[in-house]
Tab-separated table of C-alpha atoms and ligand atoms in Angstrom:
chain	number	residue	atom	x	y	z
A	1	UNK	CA	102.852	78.897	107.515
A	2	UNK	CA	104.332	78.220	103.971
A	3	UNK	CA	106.885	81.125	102.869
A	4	UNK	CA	105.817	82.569	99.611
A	5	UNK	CA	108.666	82.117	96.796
A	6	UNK	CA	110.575	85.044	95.337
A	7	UNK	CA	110.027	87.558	98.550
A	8	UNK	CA	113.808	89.047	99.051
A	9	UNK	CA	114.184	91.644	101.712
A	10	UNK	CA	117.656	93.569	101.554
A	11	UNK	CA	117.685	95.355	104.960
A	12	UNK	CA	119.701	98.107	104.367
A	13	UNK	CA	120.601	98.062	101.057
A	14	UNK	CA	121.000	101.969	100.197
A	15	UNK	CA	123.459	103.770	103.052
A	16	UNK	CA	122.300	106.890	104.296
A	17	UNK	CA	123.974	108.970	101.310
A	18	UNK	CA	122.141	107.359	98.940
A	19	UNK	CA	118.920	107.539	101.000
A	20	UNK	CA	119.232	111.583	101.501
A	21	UNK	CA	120.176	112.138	97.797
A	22	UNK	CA	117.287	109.958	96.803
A	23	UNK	CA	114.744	112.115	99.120
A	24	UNK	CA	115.878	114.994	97.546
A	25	UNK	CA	115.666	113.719	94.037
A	26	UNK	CA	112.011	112.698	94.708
A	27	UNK	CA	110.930	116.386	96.608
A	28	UNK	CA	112.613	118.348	93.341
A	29	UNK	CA	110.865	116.027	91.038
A	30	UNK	CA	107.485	116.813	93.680
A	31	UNK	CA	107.681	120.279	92.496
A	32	UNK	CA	106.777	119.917	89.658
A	33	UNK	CA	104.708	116.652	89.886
A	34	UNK	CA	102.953	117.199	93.306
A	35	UNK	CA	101.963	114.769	95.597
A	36	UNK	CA	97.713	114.343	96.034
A	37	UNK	CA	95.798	112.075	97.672
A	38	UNK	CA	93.746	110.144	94.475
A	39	UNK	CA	90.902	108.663	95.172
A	40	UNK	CA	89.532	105.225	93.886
A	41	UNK	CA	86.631	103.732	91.840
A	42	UNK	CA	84.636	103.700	94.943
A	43	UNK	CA	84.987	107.174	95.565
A	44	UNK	CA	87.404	107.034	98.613
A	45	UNK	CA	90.436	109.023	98.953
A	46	UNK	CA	93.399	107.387	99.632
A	47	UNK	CA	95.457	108.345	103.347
A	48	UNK	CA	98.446	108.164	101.218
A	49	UNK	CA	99.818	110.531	98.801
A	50	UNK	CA	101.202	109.576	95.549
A	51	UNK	CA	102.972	110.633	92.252
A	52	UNK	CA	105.413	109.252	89.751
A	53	UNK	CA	108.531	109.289	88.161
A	54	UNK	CA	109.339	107.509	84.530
A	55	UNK	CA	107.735	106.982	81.179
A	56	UNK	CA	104.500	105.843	83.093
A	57	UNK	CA	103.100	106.432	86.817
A	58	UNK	CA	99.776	104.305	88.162
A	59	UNK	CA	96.515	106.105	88.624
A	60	UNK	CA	93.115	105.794	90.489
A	61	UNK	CA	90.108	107.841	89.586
A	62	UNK	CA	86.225	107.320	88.875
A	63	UNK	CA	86.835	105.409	85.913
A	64	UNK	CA	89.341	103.134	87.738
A	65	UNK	CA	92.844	102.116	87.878
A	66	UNK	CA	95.392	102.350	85.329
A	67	UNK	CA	99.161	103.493	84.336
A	68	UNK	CA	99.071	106.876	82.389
A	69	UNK	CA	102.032	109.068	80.981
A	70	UNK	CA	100.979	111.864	82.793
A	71	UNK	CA	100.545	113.390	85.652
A	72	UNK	CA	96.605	113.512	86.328
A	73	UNK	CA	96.577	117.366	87.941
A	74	UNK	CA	99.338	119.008	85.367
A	75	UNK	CA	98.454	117.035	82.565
A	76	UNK	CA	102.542	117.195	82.390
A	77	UNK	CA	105.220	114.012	81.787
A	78	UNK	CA	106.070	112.021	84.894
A	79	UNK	CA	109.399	113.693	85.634
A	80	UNK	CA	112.994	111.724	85.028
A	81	UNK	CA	113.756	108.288	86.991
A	82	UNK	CA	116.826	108.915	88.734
A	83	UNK	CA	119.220	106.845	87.352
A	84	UNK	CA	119.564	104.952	90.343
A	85	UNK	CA	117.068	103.266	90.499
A	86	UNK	CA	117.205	102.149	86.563
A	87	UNK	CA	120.745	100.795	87.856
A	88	UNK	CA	118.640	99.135	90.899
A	89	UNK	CA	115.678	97.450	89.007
A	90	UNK	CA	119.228	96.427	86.425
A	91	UNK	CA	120.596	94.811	89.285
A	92	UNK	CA	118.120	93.282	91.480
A	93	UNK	CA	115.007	92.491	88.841
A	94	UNK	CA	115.778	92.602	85.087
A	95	UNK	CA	119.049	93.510	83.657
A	96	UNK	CA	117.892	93.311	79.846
A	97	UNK	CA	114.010	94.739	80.159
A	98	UNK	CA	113.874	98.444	82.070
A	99	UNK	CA	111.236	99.274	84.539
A	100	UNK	CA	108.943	101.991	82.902
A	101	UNK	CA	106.849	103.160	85.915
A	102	UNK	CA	108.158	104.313	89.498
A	103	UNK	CA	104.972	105.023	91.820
A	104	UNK	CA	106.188	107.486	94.712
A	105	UNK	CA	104.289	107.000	98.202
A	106	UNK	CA	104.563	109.628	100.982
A	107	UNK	CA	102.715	108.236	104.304
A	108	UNK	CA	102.717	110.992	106.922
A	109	UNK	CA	101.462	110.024	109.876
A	110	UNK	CA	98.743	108.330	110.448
A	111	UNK	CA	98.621	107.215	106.318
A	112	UNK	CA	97.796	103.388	105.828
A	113	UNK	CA	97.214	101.224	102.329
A	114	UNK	CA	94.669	98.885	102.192
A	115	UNK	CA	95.417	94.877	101.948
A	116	UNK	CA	95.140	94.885	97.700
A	117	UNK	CA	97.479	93.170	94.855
A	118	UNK	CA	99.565	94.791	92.626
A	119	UNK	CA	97.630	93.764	89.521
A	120	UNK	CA	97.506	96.545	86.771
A	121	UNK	CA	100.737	95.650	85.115
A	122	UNK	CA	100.936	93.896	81.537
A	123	UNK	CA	103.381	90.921	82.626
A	124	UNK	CA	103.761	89.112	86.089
A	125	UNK	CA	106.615	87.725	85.159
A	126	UNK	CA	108.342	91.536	85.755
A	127	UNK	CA	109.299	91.492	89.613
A	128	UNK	CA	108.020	95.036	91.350
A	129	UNK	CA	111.030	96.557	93.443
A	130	UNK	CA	110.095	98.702	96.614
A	131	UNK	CA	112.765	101.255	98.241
A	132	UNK	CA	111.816	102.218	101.789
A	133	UNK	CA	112.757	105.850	102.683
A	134	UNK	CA	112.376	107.625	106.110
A	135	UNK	CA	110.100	106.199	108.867
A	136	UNK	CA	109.494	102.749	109.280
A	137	UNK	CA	106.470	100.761	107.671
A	138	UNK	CA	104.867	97.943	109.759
A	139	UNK	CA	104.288	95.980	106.096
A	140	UNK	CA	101.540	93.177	105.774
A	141	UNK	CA	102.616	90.622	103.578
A	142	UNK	CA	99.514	87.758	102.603
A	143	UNK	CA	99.302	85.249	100.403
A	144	UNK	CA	97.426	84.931	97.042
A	145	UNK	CA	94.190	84.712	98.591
A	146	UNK	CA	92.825	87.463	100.591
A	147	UNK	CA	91.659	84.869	103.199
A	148	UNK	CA	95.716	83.122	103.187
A	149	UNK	CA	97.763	83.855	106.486
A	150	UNK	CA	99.966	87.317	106.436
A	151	UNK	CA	102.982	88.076	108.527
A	152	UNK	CA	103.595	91.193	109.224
A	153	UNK	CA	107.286	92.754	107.906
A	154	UNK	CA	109.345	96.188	109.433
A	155	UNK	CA	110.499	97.560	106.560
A	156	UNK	CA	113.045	100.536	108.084
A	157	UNK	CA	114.688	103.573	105.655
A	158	UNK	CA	117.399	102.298	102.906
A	159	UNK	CA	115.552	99.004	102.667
A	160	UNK	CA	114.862	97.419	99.398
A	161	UNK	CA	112.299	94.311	98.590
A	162	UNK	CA	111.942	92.602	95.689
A	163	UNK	CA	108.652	90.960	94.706
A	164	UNK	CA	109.157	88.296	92.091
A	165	UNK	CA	107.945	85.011	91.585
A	166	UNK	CA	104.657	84.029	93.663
A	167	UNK	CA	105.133	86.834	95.774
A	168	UNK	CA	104.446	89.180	92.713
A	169	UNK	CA	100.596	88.480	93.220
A	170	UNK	CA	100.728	88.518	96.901
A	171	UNK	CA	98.102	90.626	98.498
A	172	UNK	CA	99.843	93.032	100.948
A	173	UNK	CA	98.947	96.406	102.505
A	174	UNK	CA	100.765	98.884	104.823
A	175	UNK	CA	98.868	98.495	108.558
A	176	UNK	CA	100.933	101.608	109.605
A	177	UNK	CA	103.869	104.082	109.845
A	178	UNK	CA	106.090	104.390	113.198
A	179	UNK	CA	105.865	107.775	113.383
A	180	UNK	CA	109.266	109.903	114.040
A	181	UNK	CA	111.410	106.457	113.554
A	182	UNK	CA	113.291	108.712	111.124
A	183	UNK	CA	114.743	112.011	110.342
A	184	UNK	CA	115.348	111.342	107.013
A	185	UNK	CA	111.989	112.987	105.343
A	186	UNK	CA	111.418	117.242	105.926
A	187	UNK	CA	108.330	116.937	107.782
A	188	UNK	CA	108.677	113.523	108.580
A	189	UNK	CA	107.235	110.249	107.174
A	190	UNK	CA	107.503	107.709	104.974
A	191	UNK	CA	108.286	107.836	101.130
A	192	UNK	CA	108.294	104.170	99.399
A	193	UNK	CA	109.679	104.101	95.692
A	194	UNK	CA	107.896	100.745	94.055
A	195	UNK	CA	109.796	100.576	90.294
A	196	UNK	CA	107.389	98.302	87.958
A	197	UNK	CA	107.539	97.195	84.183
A	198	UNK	CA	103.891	98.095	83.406
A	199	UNK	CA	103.724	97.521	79.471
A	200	UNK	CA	104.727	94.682	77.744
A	201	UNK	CA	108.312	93.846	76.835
B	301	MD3	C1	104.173	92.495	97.697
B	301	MD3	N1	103.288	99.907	98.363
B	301	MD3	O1	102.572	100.872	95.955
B	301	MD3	S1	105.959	98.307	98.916
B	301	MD3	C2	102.100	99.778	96.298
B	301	MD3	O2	105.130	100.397	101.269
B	301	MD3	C3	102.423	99.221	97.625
B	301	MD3	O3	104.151	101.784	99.935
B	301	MD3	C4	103.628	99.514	99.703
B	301	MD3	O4	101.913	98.214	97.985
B	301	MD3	C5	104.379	100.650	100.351
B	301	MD3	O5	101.404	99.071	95.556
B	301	MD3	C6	104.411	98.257	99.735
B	301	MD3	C7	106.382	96.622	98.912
B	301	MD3	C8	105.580	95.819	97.931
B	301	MD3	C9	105.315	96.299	96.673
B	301	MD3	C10	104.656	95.497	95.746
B	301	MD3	C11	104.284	94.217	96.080
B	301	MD3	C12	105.184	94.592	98.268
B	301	MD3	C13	104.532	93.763	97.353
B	301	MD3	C14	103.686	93.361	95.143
B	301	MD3	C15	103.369	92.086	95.504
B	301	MD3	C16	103.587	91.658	96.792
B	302	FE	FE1	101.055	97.212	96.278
């Protein structure tokens, strides 16, 4: 099949410091800004649960999908991206523009995400940036139609993937989580980090 353009995975990218001090800079933030299962237009809810860190964090509800600036339980800010990340989405996807949205994903087992395109964001042009953390995802990557050819990708803890280019409208889904892969996550699981420019420049 014909590789999609602008797909970079860095296997092993963050060492296993920066992985742990990451966890526990997402579970502090998840204190405050808990992690729910939302549920979409259609009225499902989703296996996996989500919140955000960063000016702006994507949301699902009745009235649909969209990137708000606060937390849809609290009605409180998204807490603080860790700098780390700013310095990753610097590095990796735009050193001039910052990401404004971080979109936190805890699978525990048995969690899945639907094949779907990232598509709520002002600008394509802005690469999305996913950090892998804990258990390993068995990752579905497609093509831009839902009908195209997919390959399926193990994306392991301290992996990063950039999405740029014509991957950026890619549809691509998580078929499931290899359950006790890792230690890294208290409880165990999967927590993916996806850093996005959502507004304009
Ligand atoms: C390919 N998250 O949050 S990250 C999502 O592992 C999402 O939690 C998955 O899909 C996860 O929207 C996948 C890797 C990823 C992120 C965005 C993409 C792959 C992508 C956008 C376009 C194509
Ligand atoms: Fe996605």
């Amino acid at each position: 099949m014909k590789d999609l353009s602008g797909f970079t995975l860095l296997p092993g990218r963050l060492d296993p410091s920066a992985q742990a001090a990451l966890v526990d800079a997402v579970l502090t933030a998840a204190r405050t800004a808990p992690f729910h299962h939302q549920v979409t237009p259609g009225g499902k809810a989703m296996s996996v649960e989500m919140t955000g860190l960063g000016p702006l964090s994507w949301v699902t509800d009745a009235r649909g999908y969209r990137y708000e600036a606060r937390h849809p339980l609290t009605g409180e800010p998204w807490p603080p991206m860790p700098p780390v990340l700013q310095a990753l989405w610097a590095e990796l996807a735009d050193p001039a523009v910052p990401a404004d949205a971080c979109l936190v994903n805890l699978y525990r087992e048995g969690a899945r995400m639907g094949p779907h395109r990232d598509q709520d964001e002002a600008d394509f042009g802005f690469p999305v940036l996913s950090v892998s953390l804990g258990d390993t995802a068995v990752f579905r990557l497609g093509g831009l139609k839902r009908t195209d050819p997919t390959r399926s990708v193990r994306l392991a803890s301290g992996d990063v993937c950039l999405l740029a280019g014509e991957s950026r409208l890619a549809f691509h889904g998580v078929d499931r989580i290899l359950a006790g892969s890792s230690r890294l996550v208290p409880g165990g699981g999967r927590i993916n980090l996806t850093l996005r420019r959502a507004r304009p420049a």
